[in-house]
Amino acid sequence: MKWNEDKSVKLSKFCVYFYMAVLAVVCVLAPWLFRWLITLRHESMTKLPLFLAAAYTAAVPAACALWELRRMLSNISQGKVFIPQNVSILRRLSWYCIAAGLICLASVLFYPPFLYISAAAAFIGLILRVVKNVFAEAVSLKDENDYTI
């Protein structure tokens, strides 16, 4: 089987839908999962509402990010790569990552290991901002090139 760009986009779409399903399952099972984590870590069960609040709050930007990734992959599969809409999608993706990072940062107050997730989300947000800037420049160059005879 020869790998090509079309198969890569299809795999990426599959992964996005897979993670959408995983997010939905985690949201449904969150009470049970966090009870198990609290028991495993010998934490106080009074922290359960805090864990649930953090998880459900962070699920919102995660779901939005997955939706935006789906939109961008749809554009790419149609051959629309360097377009202003993709720049906007990348901008929103970066903000969703930063929002999730801030939610996790606030959650450090009751569970310090959330600091790692917060740092990772913020770093991915930063990388997406850089990629967004590259895309914006590519869109500008493409537009300039399109108007050149």
Short mmCIF file of N, CA, C and O in Angstrom, two decimals:
data_model
loop_
_atom_site.label_atom_id
_atom_site.label_comp_id
_atom_site.label_asym_id
_atom_site.label_seq_id
_atom_site.Cartn_x
_atom_site.Cartn_y
_atom_site.Cartn_z
N MET A 1 0.85 -1.17 0.00
CA MET A 1 0.00 0.00 0.00
C MET A 1 0.90 1.24 0.00
O MET A 1 1.74 1.42 0.87
N LYS A 2 0.71 2.07 -0.98
CA LYS A 2 1.51 3.28 -1.11
C LYS A 2 0.82 4.42 -0.36
O LYS A 2 -0.36 4.67 -0.53
N TRP A 3 1.59 5.09 0.46
CA TRP A 3 1.05 6.18 1.27
C TRP A 3 1.08 7.47 0.47
O TRP A 3 2.07 7.76 -0.20
N ASN A 4 0.00 8.25 0.52
CA ASN A 4 -0.03 9.53 -0.17
C ASN A 4 -0.76 10.55 0.69
O ASN A 4 -1.24 10.24 1.78
N GLU A 5 -0.84 11.79 0.17
CA GLU A 5 -1.44 12.87 0.95
C GLU A 5 -2.92 12.63 1.23
O GLU A 5 -3.42 12.96 2.30
N ASP A 6 -3.64 12.03 0.27
CA ASP A 6 -5.05 11.75 0.45
C ASP A 6 -5.27 10.78 1.61
O ASP A 6 -6.15 10.98 2.45
N LYS A 7 -4.45 9.74 1.67
CA LYS A 7 -4.58 8.76 2.76
C LYS A 7 -4.20 9.40 4.09
O LYS A 7 -4.78 9.08 5.12
N SER A 8 -3.25 10.30 4.07
CA SER A 8 -2.84 10.99 5.29
C SER A 8 -3.98 11.85 5.84
O SER A 8 -4.24 11.86 7.04
N VAL A 9 -4.67 12.57 4.94
CA VAL A 9 -5.80 13.39 5.37
C VAL A 9 -6.92 12.50 5.90
O VAL A 9 -7.55 12.82 6.92
N LYS A 10 -7.17 11.37 5.23
CA LYS A 10 -8.21 10.44 5.70
C LYS A 10 -7.86 9.89 7.08
O LYS A 10 -8.73 9.76 7.94
N LEU A 11 -6.60 9.55 7.29
CA LEU A 11 -6.18 9.07 8.61
C LEU A 11 -6.37 10.16 9.66
O LEU A 11 -6.85 9.89 10.77
N SER A 12 -6.03 11.39 9.31
CA SER A 12 -6.20 12.50 10.25
C SER A 12 -7.67 12.70 10.58
O SER A 12 -8.03 12.92 11.74
N LYS A 13 -8.54 12.62 9.58
CA LYS A 13 -9.98 12.74 9.82
C LYS A 13 -10.46 11.63 10.74
O LYS A 13 -11.23 11.86 11.67
N PHE A 14 -9.99 10.40 10.47
CA PHE A 14 -10.36 9.27 11.33
C PHE A 14 -9.94 9.54 12.78
O PHE A 14 -10.71 9.30 13.72
N CYS A 15 -8.72 10.03 12.95
CA CYS A 15 -8.22 10.32 14.31
C CYS A 15 -9.06 11.39 15.00
O CYS A 15 -9.34 11.29 16.19
N VAL A 16 -9.45 12.42 14.26
CA VAL A 16 -10.29 13.48 14.83
C VAL A 16 -11.62 12.89 15.30
O VAL A 16 -12.06 13.15 16.42
N TYR A 17 -12.26 12.08 14.46
CA TYR A 17 -13.53 11.46 14.85
C TYR A 17 -13.34 10.50 16.01
O TYR A 17 -14.18 10.41 16.91
N PHE A 18 -12.22 9.78 16.01
CA PHE A 18 -11.91 8.87 17.12
C PHE A 18 -11.79 9.65 18.43
O PHE A 18 -12.36 9.27 19.45
N TYR A 19 -11.06 10.77 18.40
CA TYR A 19 -10.89 11.57 19.61
C TYR A 19 -12.19 12.25 20.03
O TYR A 19 -12.42 12.48 21.22
N MET A 20 -13.05 12.57 19.07
CA MET A 20 -14.38 13.09 19.42
C MET A 20 -15.15 12.03 20.21
O MET A 20 -15.78 12.34 21.23
N ALA A 21 -15.08 10.79 19.75
CA ALA A 21 -15.76 9.69 20.45
C ALA A 21 -15.14 9.47 21.83
O ALA A 21 -15.87 9.28 22.82
N VAL A 22 -13.81 9.51 21.91
CA VAL A 22 -13.14 9.34 23.21
C VAL A 22 -13.54 10.45 24.17
O VAL A 22 -13.83 10.19 25.35
N LEU A 23 -13.60 11.68 23.69
CA LEU A 23 -14.01 12.80 24.53
C LEU A 23 -15.43 12.60 25.05
O LEU A 23 -15.70 12.82 26.24
N ALA A 24 -16.32 12.15 24.18
CA ALA A 24 -17.71 11.90 24.60
C ALA A 24 -17.77 10.80 25.66
O ALA A 24 -18.46 10.95 26.67
N VAL A 25 -17.02 9.74 25.46
CA VAL A 25 -17.01 8.63 26.43
C VAL A 25 -16.43 9.10 27.76
O VAL A 25 -16.96 8.78 28.83
N VAL A 26 -15.35 9.85 27.70
CA VAL A 26 -14.73 10.36 28.94
C VAL A 26 -15.70 11.28 29.68
O VAL A 26 -15.80 11.22 30.91
N CYS A 27 -16.44 12.11 28.95
CA CYS A 27 -17.42 12.99 29.60
C CYS A 27 -18.52 12.18 30.29
O CYS A 27 -18.95 12.53 31.39
N VAL A 28 -18.94 11.11 29.65
CA VAL A 28 -19.99 10.27 30.25
C VAL A 28 -19.44 9.53 31.46
O VAL A 28 -20.12 9.42 32.49
N LEU A 29 -18.22 9.02 31.35
CA LEU A 29 -17.64 8.21 32.42
C LEU A 29 -16.85 9.02 33.45
O LEU A 29 -16.29 8.43 34.37
N ALA A 30 -16.81 10.32 33.30
CA ALA A 30 -15.98 11.16 34.19
C ALA A 30 -16.24 10.92 35.67
O ALA A 30 -15.28 10.80 36.44
N PRO A 31 -17.49 10.86 36.13
CA PRO A 31 -17.68 10.62 37.57
C PRO A 31 -17.02 9.33 38.05
O PRO A 31 -16.34 9.32 39.08
N TRP A 32 -17.19 8.27 37.29
CA TRP A 32 -16.58 7.00 37.67
C TRP A 32 -15.07 7.07 37.58
O TRP A 32 -14.36 6.62 38.48
N LEU A 33 -14.54 7.65 36.49
CA LEU A 33 -13.09 7.73 36.30
C LEU A 33 -12.42 8.53 37.41
O LEU A 33 -11.36 8.14 37.91
N PHE A 34 -13.03 9.66 37.80
CA PHE A 34 -12.40 10.48 38.83
C PHE A 34 -12.56 9.86 40.23
O PHE A 34 -11.68 10.04 41.07
N ARG A 35 -13.64 9.14 40.46
CA ARG A 35 -13.73 8.40 41.73
C ARG A 35 -12.60 7.38 41.81
O ARG A 35 -11.97 7.23 42.86
N TRP A 36 -12.37 6.68 40.71
CA TRP A 36 -11.29 5.69 40.66
C TRP A 36 -9.93 6.36 40.88
O TRP A 36 -9.11 5.88 41.65
N LEU A 37 -9.69 7.50 40.21
CA LEU A 37 -8.42 8.21 40.37
C LEU A 37 -8.23 8.69 41.80
O LEU A 37 -7.15 8.53 42.38
N ILE A 38 -9.28 9.24 42.38
CA ILE A 38 -9.19 9.73 43.76
C ILE A 38 -8.89 8.59 44.72
O ILE A 38 -8.06 8.72 45.62
N THR A 39 -9.53 7.47 44.52
CA THR A 39 -9.28 6.29 45.37
C THR A 39 -7.86 5.79 45.18
O THR A 39 -7.16 5.49 46.15
N LEU A 40 -7.43 5.72 43.93
CA LEU A 40 -6.09 5.24 43.61
C LEU A 40 -5.01 6.13 44.22
O LEU A 40 -4.00 5.65 44.73
N ARG A 41 -5.24 7.44 44.18
CA ARG A 41 -4.25 8.40 44.68
C ARG A 41 -4.43 8.73 46.16
O ARG A 41 -3.72 9.59 46.69
N HIS A 42 -5.40 8.09 46.81
CA HIS A 42 -5.67 8.33 48.23
C HIS A 42 -5.95 9.80 48.53
O HIS A 42 -5.49 10.36 49.52
N GLU A 43 -6.69 10.42 47.62
CA GLU A 43 -7.11 11.81 47.80
C GLU A 43 -8.45 11.83 48.53
O GLU A 43 -9.12 10.81 48.67
N SER A 44 -8.87 13.00 48.93
CA SER A 44 -10.16 13.16 49.59
C SER A 44 -11.28 13.17 48.55
O SER A 44 -11.18 13.82 47.51
N MET A 45 -12.37 12.45 48.83
CA MET A 45 -13.50 12.40 47.91
C MET A 45 -14.18 13.76 47.78
O MET A 45 -14.94 13.98 46.85
N THR A 46 -13.86 14.69 48.68
CA THR A 46 -14.44 16.04 48.57
C THR A 46 -13.91 16.77 47.34
O THR A 46 -14.47 17.79 46.93
N LYS A 47 -12.83 16.25 46.73
CA LYS A 47 -12.27 16.87 45.54
C LYS A 47 -13.01 16.46 44.27
O LYS A 47 -12.78 17.03 43.21
N LEU A 48 -13.91 15.47 44.37
CA LEU A 48 -14.60 14.99 43.18
C LEU A 48 -15.31 16.10 42.41
O LEU A 48 -15.15 16.19 41.19
N PRO A 49 -16.07 16.99 43.09
CA PRO A 49 -16.72 18.06 42.32
C PRO A 49 -15.72 18.98 41.60
O PRO A 49 -16.00 19.46 40.50
N LEU A 50 -14.55 19.18 42.20
CA LEU A 50 -13.53 20.01 41.56
C LEU A 50 -12.98 19.33 40.30
O LEU A 50 -12.81 19.98 39.27
N PHE A 51 -12.71 18.03 40.40
CA PHE A 51 -12.24 17.28 39.25
C PHE A 51 -13.28 17.31 38.12
O PHE A 51 -12.94 17.51 36.95
N LEU A 52 -14.54 17.10 38.49
CA LEU A 52 -15.60 17.09 37.48
C LEU A 52 -15.76 18.47 36.84
O LEU A 52 -15.93 18.57 35.62
N ALA A 53 -15.71 19.50 37.66
CA ALA A 53 -15.83 20.86 37.11
C ALA A 53 -14.68 21.15 36.14
O ALA A 53 -14.89 21.71 35.05
N ALA A 54 -13.47 20.77 36.51
CA ALA A 54 -12.32 20.99 35.63
C ALA A 54 -12.45 20.18 34.35
O ALA A 54 -12.21 20.70 33.24
N ALA A 55 -12.85 18.93 34.47
CA ALA A 55 -12.95 18.06 33.29
C ALA A 55 -14.02 18.56 32.32
O ALA A 55 -13.79 18.65 31.12
N TYR A 56 -15.19 18.87 32.86
CA TYR A 56 -16.28 19.31 31.98
C TYR A 56 -16.01 20.70 31.39
O TYR A 56 -16.37 20.98 30.25
N THR A 57 -15.34 21.55 32.15
CA THR A 57 -15.00 22.87 31.63
C THR A 57 -13.94 22.75 30.53
O THR A 57 -14.05 23.40 29.49
N ALA A 58 -12.95 21.90 30.75
CA ALA A 58 -11.90 21.70 29.74
C ALA A 58 -12.42 20.95 28.51
O ALA A 58 -11.85 21.08 27.42
N ALA A 59 -13.49 20.19 28.68
CA ALA A 59 -14.05 19.45 27.55
C ALA A 59 -14.61 20.40 26.49
O ALA A 59 -14.64 20.05 25.30
N VAL A 60 -15.03 21.58 26.90
CA VAL A 60 -15.61 22.53 25.95
C VAL A 60 -14.57 22.99 24.92
O VAL A 60 -14.78 22.85 23.71
N PRO A 61 -13.42 23.55 25.35
CA PRO A 61 -12.43 23.93 24.34
C PRO A 61 -11.86 22.72 23.58
O PRO A 61 -11.51 22.83 22.41
N ALA A 62 -11.82 21.56 24.24
CA ALA A 62 -11.34 20.35 23.54
C ALA A 62 -12.29 19.98 22.41
O ALA A 62 -11.85 19.68 21.29
N ALA A 63 -13.59 20.01 22.68
CA ALA A 63 -14.57 19.69 21.65
C ALA A 63 -14.54 20.72 20.53
O ALA A 63 -14.61 20.37 19.34
N CYS A 64 -14.41 21.98 20.89
CA CYS A 64 -14.32 23.04 19.87
C CYS A 64 -13.07 22.86 19.01
O CYS A 64 -13.14 23.04 17.79
N ALA A 65 -11.97 22.50 19.63
CA ALA A 65 -10.73 22.28 18.87
C ALA A 65 -10.87 21.12 17.90
O ALA A 65 -10.45 21.20 16.74
N LEU A 66 -11.49 20.05 18.35
CA LEU A 66 -11.70 18.90 17.46
C LEU A 66 -12.61 19.27 16.29
O LEU A 66 -12.39 18.85 15.15
N TRP A 67 -13.63 20.07 16.57
CA TRP A 67 -14.53 20.52 15.50
C TRP A 67 -13.77 21.37 14.48
O TRP A 67 -13.95 21.22 13.28
N GLU A 68 -12.93 22.26 14.97
CA GLU A 68 -12.14 23.11 14.07
C GLU A 68 -11.15 22.29 13.25
O GLU A 68 -10.93 22.55 12.07
N LEU A 69 -10.54 21.28 13.88
CA LEU A 69 -9.63 20.40 13.13
C LEU A 69 -10.38 19.68 12.01
O LEU A 69 -9.87 19.54 10.90
N ARG A 70 -11.60 19.25 12.31
CA ARG A 70 -12.43 18.59 11.30
C ARG A 70 -12.68 19.54 10.13
O ARG A 70 -12.57 19.16 8.98
N ARG A 71 -13.00 20.80 10.45
CA ARG A 71 -13.25 21.79 9.40
C ARG A 71 -12.00 22.03 8.55
O ARG A 71 -12.07 22.12 7.32
N MET A 72 -10.86 22.14 9.21
CA MET A 72 -9.63 22.40 8.47
C MET A 72 -9.26 21.21 7.59
O MET A 72 -8.84 21.39 6.43
N LEU A 73 -9.42 20.00 8.09
CA LEU A 73 -9.13 18.81 7.28
C LEU A 73 -10.07 18.72 6.09
O LEU A 73 -9.68 18.27 5.01
N SER A 74 -11.30 19.14 6.29
CA SER A 74 -12.26 19.17 5.18
C SER A 74 -11.78 20.15 4.10
O SER A 74 -11.83 19.84 2.90
N ASN A 75 -11.32 21.31 4.52
CA ASN A 75 -10.77 22.29 3.56
C ASN A 75 -9.57 21.71 2.82
O ASN A 75 -9.45 21.84 1.60
N ILE A 76 -8.69 21.08 3.56
CA ILE A 76 -7.47 20.53 2.96
C ILE A 76 -7.82 19.43 1.96
O ILE A 76 -7.24 19.37 0.88
N SER A 77 -8.79 18.59 2.29
CA SER A 77 -9.17 17.51 1.37
C SER A 77 -9.80 18.06 0.09
O SER A 77 -9.80 17.39 -0.93
N GLN A 78 -10.32 19.28 0.15
CA GLN A 78 -10.88 19.93 -1.04
C GLN A 78 -9.83 20.75 -1.79
O GLN A 78 -10.15 21.47 -2.74
N GLY A 79 -8.58 20.68 -1.35
CA GLY A 79 -7.51 21.42 -2.01
C GLY A 79 -7.40 22.86 -1.57
O GLY A 79 -6.66 23.64 -2.16
N LYS A 80 -8.14 23.23 -0.53
CA LYS A 80 -8.11 24.61 -0.01
C LYS A 80 -7.19 24.65 1.20
O LYS A 80 -7.63 24.49 2.33
N VAL A 81 -5.92 24.86 0.93
CA VAL A 81 -4.94 24.82 2.03
C VAL A 81 -4.62 26.22 2.52
O VAL A 81 -4.86 26.55 3.68
N PHE A 82 -4.07 27.04 1.66
CA PHE A 82 -3.64 28.38 2.06
C PHE A 82 -4.75 29.38 1.78
O PHE A 82 -4.68 30.17 0.83
N ILE A 83 -5.76 29.34 2.65
CA ILE A 83 -6.90 30.24 2.54
C ILE A 83 -7.09 30.95 3.88
O ILE A 83 -6.70 30.42 4.93
N PRO A 84 -7.68 32.13 3.86
CA PRO A 84 -7.89 32.87 5.11
C PRO A 84 -8.69 32.09 6.16
O PRO A 84 -8.44 32.23 7.36
N GLN A 85 -9.62 31.25 5.72
CA GLN A 85 -10.41 30.47 6.67
C GLN A 85 -9.53 29.54 7.51
O GLN A 85 -9.74 29.40 8.71
N ASN A 86 -8.51 28.94 6.90
CA ASN A 86 -7.61 28.06 7.65
C ASN A 86 -6.76 28.86 8.65
O ASN A 86 -6.43 28.36 9.72
N VAL A 87 -6.42 30.08 8.28
CA VAL A 87 -5.69 30.94 9.22
C VAL A 87 -6.57 31.21 10.44
O VAL A 87 -6.11 31.12 11.59
N SER A 88 -7.85 31.50 10.20
CA SER A 88 -8.78 31.75 11.30
C SER A 88 -8.96 30.50 12.16
O SER A 88 -9.03 30.57 13.38
N ILE A 89 -9.03 29.35 11.51
CA ILE A 89 -9.17 28.09 12.25
C ILE A 89 -7.95 27.87 13.14
O ILE A 89 -8.09 27.51 14.31
N LEU A 90 -6.76 28.09 12.60
CA LEU A 90 -5.55 27.92 13.40
C LEU A 90 -5.51 28.90 14.58
O LEU A 90 -5.08 28.55 15.68
N ARG A 91 -5.99 30.12 14.35
CA ARG A 91 -6.04 31.11 15.43
C ARG A 91 -6.96 30.60 16.55
O ARG A 91 -6.60 30.62 17.73
N ARG A 92 -8.16 30.13 16.16
CA ARG A 92 -9.10 29.62 17.17
C ARG A 92 -8.54 28.39 17.87
O ARG A 92 -8.68 28.25 19.09
N LEU A 93 -7.89 27.51 17.12
CA LEU A 93 -7.29 26.32 17.73
C LEU A 93 -6.28 26.71 18.80
O LEU A 93 -6.24 26.11 19.89
N SER A 94 -5.47 27.71 18.51
CA SER A 94 -4.48 28.14 19.50
C SER A 94 -5.16 28.67 20.75
O SER A 94 -4.74 28.38 21.87
N TRP A 95 -6.24 29.44 20.57
CA TRP A 95 -6.95 29.97 21.74
C TRP A 95 -7.64 28.86 22.53
O TRP A 95 -7.70 28.93 23.76
N TYR A 96 -8.14 27.84 21.84
CA TYR A 96 -8.76 26.71 22.57
C TYR A 96 -7.71 25.98 23.40
O TYR A 96 -7.98 25.58 24.54
N CYS A 97 -6.51 25.82 22.86
CA CYS A 97 -5.44 25.17 23.62
C CYS A 97 -5.05 26.02 24.83
O CYS A 97 -4.84 25.50 25.93
N ILE A 98 -4.95 27.31 24.61
CA ILE A 98 -4.59 28.20 25.72
C ILE A 98 -5.69 28.19 26.78
O ILE A 98 -5.41 28.16 27.99
N ALA A 99 -6.96 28.17 26.36
CA ALA A 99 -8.07 28.12 27.32
C ALA A 99 -8.01 26.83 28.14
O ALA A 99 -8.16 26.86 29.37
N ALA A 100 -7.77 25.71 27.48
CA ALA A 100 -7.65 24.44 28.21
C ALA A 100 -6.47 24.49 29.17
O ALA A 100 -6.55 24.00 30.31
N GLY A 101 -5.38 25.10 28.72
CA GLY A 101 -4.21 25.25 29.60
C GLY A 101 -4.51 26.09 30.83
O GLY A 101 -4.07 25.77 31.93
N LEU A 102 -5.28 27.15 30.65
CA LEU A 102 -5.64 28.00 31.79
C LEU A 102 -6.58 27.27 32.76
O LEU A 102 -6.46 27.41 33.98
N ILE A 103 -7.49 26.48 32.22
CA ILE A 103 -8.38 25.69 33.08
C ILE A 103 -7.56 24.70 33.90
O ILE A 103 -7.77 24.56 35.11
N CYS A 104 -6.61 24.04 33.24
CA CYS A 104 -5.75 23.10 33.96
C CYS A 104 -4.84 23.82 34.95
O CYS A 104 -4.56 23.29 36.03
N LEU A 105 -4.40 25.02 34.60
CA LEU A 105 -3.57 25.79 35.53
C LEU A 105 -4.35 26.12 36.80
O LEU A 105 -3.82 26.01 37.91
N ALA A 106 -5.61 26.51 36.64
CA ALA A 106 -6.44 26.78 37.82
C ALA A 106 -6.65 25.50 38.63
O ALA A 106 -6.75 25.55 39.87
N SER A 107 -6.69 24.36 37.96
CA SER A 107 -6.91 23.09 38.63
C SER A 107 -5.70 22.62 39.44
O SER A 107 -5.82 21.71 40.26
N VAL A 108 -4.56 23.24 39.20
CA VAL A 108 -3.35 22.91 39.97
C VAL A 108 -3.57 23.17 41.46
O VAL A 108 -2.97 22.53 42.31
N LEU A 109 -4.48 24.10 41.77
CA LEU A 109 -4.75 24.43 43.17
C LEU A 109 -5.25 23.24 43.97
O LEU A 109 -5.01 23.16 45.17
N PHE A 110 -5.94 22.30 43.30
CA PHE A 110 -6.42 21.14 44.05
C PHE A 110 -5.76 19.83 43.61
O PHE A 110 -5.87 18.83 44.30
N TYR A 111 -5.04 19.85 42.49
CA TYR A 111 -4.33 18.64 42.05
C TYR A 111 -3.10 19.06 41.23
O TYR A 111 -3.19 19.33 40.03
N PRO A 112 -1.93 19.17 41.87
CA PRO A 112 -0.72 19.70 41.24
C PRO A 112 -0.31 19.05 39.91
O PRO A 112 0.22 19.75 39.05
N PRO A 113 -0.54 17.75 39.68
CA PRO A 113 -0.13 17.18 38.38
C PRO A 113 -0.81 17.83 37.16
O PRO A 113 -0.34 17.67 36.04
N PHE A 114 -1.89 18.58 37.37
CA PHE A 114 -2.52 19.29 36.25
C PHE A 114 -1.56 20.32 35.64
O PHE A 114 -1.79 20.79 34.53
N LEU A 115 -0.51 20.66 36.36
CA LEU A 115 0.48 21.61 35.84
C LEU A 115 1.10 21.10 34.55
O LEU A 115 1.36 21.86 33.62
N TYR A 116 1.34 19.78 34.47
CA TYR A 116 1.94 19.20 33.27
C TYR A 116 1.00 19.35 32.06
O TYR A 116 1.44 19.69 30.96
N ILE A 117 -0.27 19.09 32.28
CA ILE A 117 -1.24 19.22 31.19
C ILE A 117 -1.35 20.69 30.78
O ILE A 117 -1.43 21.01 29.59
N SER A 118 -1.35 21.57 31.77
CA SER A 118 -1.43 23.00 31.49
C SER A 118 -0.25 23.46 30.64
O SER A 118 -0.43 24.18 29.66
N ALA A 119 0.94 23.04 31.01
CA ALA A 119 2.14 23.43 30.26
C ALA A 119 2.10 22.87 28.84
O ALA A 119 2.43 23.58 27.88
N ALA A 120 1.67 21.63 28.70
CA ALA A 120 1.59 21.02 27.36
C ALA A 120 0.57 21.75 26.49
O ALA A 120 0.84 22.04 25.32
N ALA A 121 -0.59 22.06 27.05
CA ALA A 121 -1.63 22.75 26.28
C ALA A 121 -1.16 24.15 25.86
O ALA A 121 -1.38 24.57 24.72
N ALA A 122 -0.52 24.85 26.78
CA ALA A 122 -0.03 26.19 26.45
C ALA A 122 1.06 26.12 25.38
O ALA A 122 1.10 26.97 24.47
N PHE A 123 1.93 25.14 25.47
CA PHE A 123 2.99 24.99 24.48
C PHE A 123 2.41 24.67 23.10
O PHE A 123 2.84 25.24 22.08
N ILE A 124 1.42 23.80 23.04
CA ILE A 124 0.77 23.48 21.76
C ILE A 124 0.08 24.74 21.22
O ILE A 124 0.12 25.01 20.01
N GLY A 125 -0.54 25.51 22.12
CA GLY A 125 -1.15 26.78 21.70
C GLY A 125 -0.12 27.71 21.08
O GLY A 125 -0.39 28.36 20.06
N LEU A 126 1.06 27.77 21.67
CA LEU A 126 2.14 28.61 21.13
C LEU A 126 2.58 28.12 19.76
O LEU A 126 2.74 28.91 18.82
N ILE A 127 2.76 26.82 19.62
CA ILE A 127 3.15 26.25 18.33
C ILE A 127 2.10 26.57 17.27
O ILE A 127 2.42 26.94 16.14
N LEU A 128 0.82 26.44 17.64
CA LEU A 128 -0.25 26.75 16.69
C LEU A 128 -0.24 28.21 16.29
O LEU A 128 -0.55 28.55 15.14
N ARG A 129 0.11 29.11 17.21
CA ARG A 129 0.22 30.53 16.86
C ARG A 129 1.32 30.75 15.81
O ARG A 129 1.14 31.52 14.88
N VAL A 130 2.43 30.06 15.98
CA VAL A 130 3.52 30.19 15.02
C VAL A 130 3.09 29.63 13.66
O VAL A 130 3.30 30.27 12.62
N VAL A 131 2.45 28.47 13.66
CA VAL A 131 1.96 27.88 12.40
C VAL A 131 0.92 28.80 11.76
O VAL A 131 0.90 28.99 10.54
N LYS A 132 0.06 29.41 12.58
CA LYS A 132 -0.93 30.36 12.06
C LYS A 132 -0.24 31.53 11.37
O LYS A 132 -0.66 31.96 10.29
N ASN A 133 0.82 32.03 11.96
CA ASN A 133 1.56 33.14 11.34
C ASN A 133 2.19 32.72 10.01
O ASN A 133 2.20 33.50 9.05
N VAL A 134 2.71 31.51 9.95
CA VAL A 134 3.28 30.99 8.70
C VAL A 134 2.17 30.87 7.65
O VAL A 134 2.36 31.27 6.50
N PHE A 135 1.02 30.32 8.05
CA PHE A 135 -0.10 30.20 7.12
C PHE A 135 -0.56 31.57 6.64
O PHE A 135 -0.88 31.73 5.45
N ALA A 136 -0.64 32.54 7.53
CA ALA A 136 -1.07 33.89 7.14
C ALA A 136 -0.12 34.46 6.09
O ALA A 136 -0.55 35.07 5.11
N GLU A 137 1.17 34.26 6.27
CA GLU A 137 2.15 34.75 5.29
C GLU A 137 2.00 34.00 3.97
O GLU A 137 2.09 34.60 2.90
N ALA A 138 1.76 32.69 4.05
CA ALA A 138 1.58 31.90 2.83
C ALA A 138 0.32 32.34 2.08
O ALA A 138 0.33 32.41 0.84
N VAL A 139 -0.75 32.66 2.80
CA VAL A 139 -1.97 33.15 2.17
C VAL A 139 -1.69 34.47 1.47
O VAL A 139 -2.13 34.70 0.33
N SER A 140 -0.95 35.34 2.13
CA SER A 140 -0.60 36.63 1.55
C SER A 140 0.23 36.45 0.27
O SER A 140 -0.03 37.09 -0.75
N LEU A 141 1.22 35.57 0.32
CA LEU A 141 2.05 35.30 -0.86
C LEU A 141 1.23 34.66 -1.98
O LEU A 141 1.40 35.00 -3.16
N LYS A 142 0.33 33.76 -1.64
CA LYS A 142 -0.54 33.11 -2.63
C LYS A 142 -1.45 34.14 -3.30
O LYS A 142 -1.59 34.14 -4.52
N ASP A 143 -2.04 35.02 -2.50
CA ASP A 143 -2.90 36.06 -3.06
C ASP A 143 -2.12 36.98 -3.99
O ASP A 143 -2.58 37.33 -5.09
N GLU A 144 -0.92 37.34 -3.56
CA GLU A 144 -0.06 38.20 -4.40
C GLU A 144 0.31 37.48 -5.69
O GLU A 144 0.29 38.07 -6.77
N ASN A 145 0.61 36.20 -5.59
CA ASN A 145 0.97 35.40 -6.75
C ASN A 145 -0.21 35.23 -7.70
O ASN A 145 -0.05 35.23 -8.91
N ASP A 146 -1.41 35.07 -7.15
CA ASP A 146 -2.62 34.89 -7.98
C ASP A 146 -2.90 36.13 -8.82
O ASP A 146 -3.49 36.02 -9.90
N TYR A 147 -2.55 37.31 -8.31
CA TYR A 147 -2.82 38.55 -9.03
C TYR A 147 -1.69 38.95 -9.98
O TYR A 147 -1.78 39.93 -10.68
N THR A 148 -0.62 38.17 -9.97
CA THR A 148 0.52 38.44 -10.86
C THR A 148 0.31 37.69 -12.19
O THR A 148 -0.04 36.53 -12.19
N ILE A 149 0.54 38.39 -13.28
CA ILE A 149 0.34 37.78 -14.59
C ILE A 149 1.57 37.04 -15.03
O ILE A 149 2.67 37.37 -14.84
#
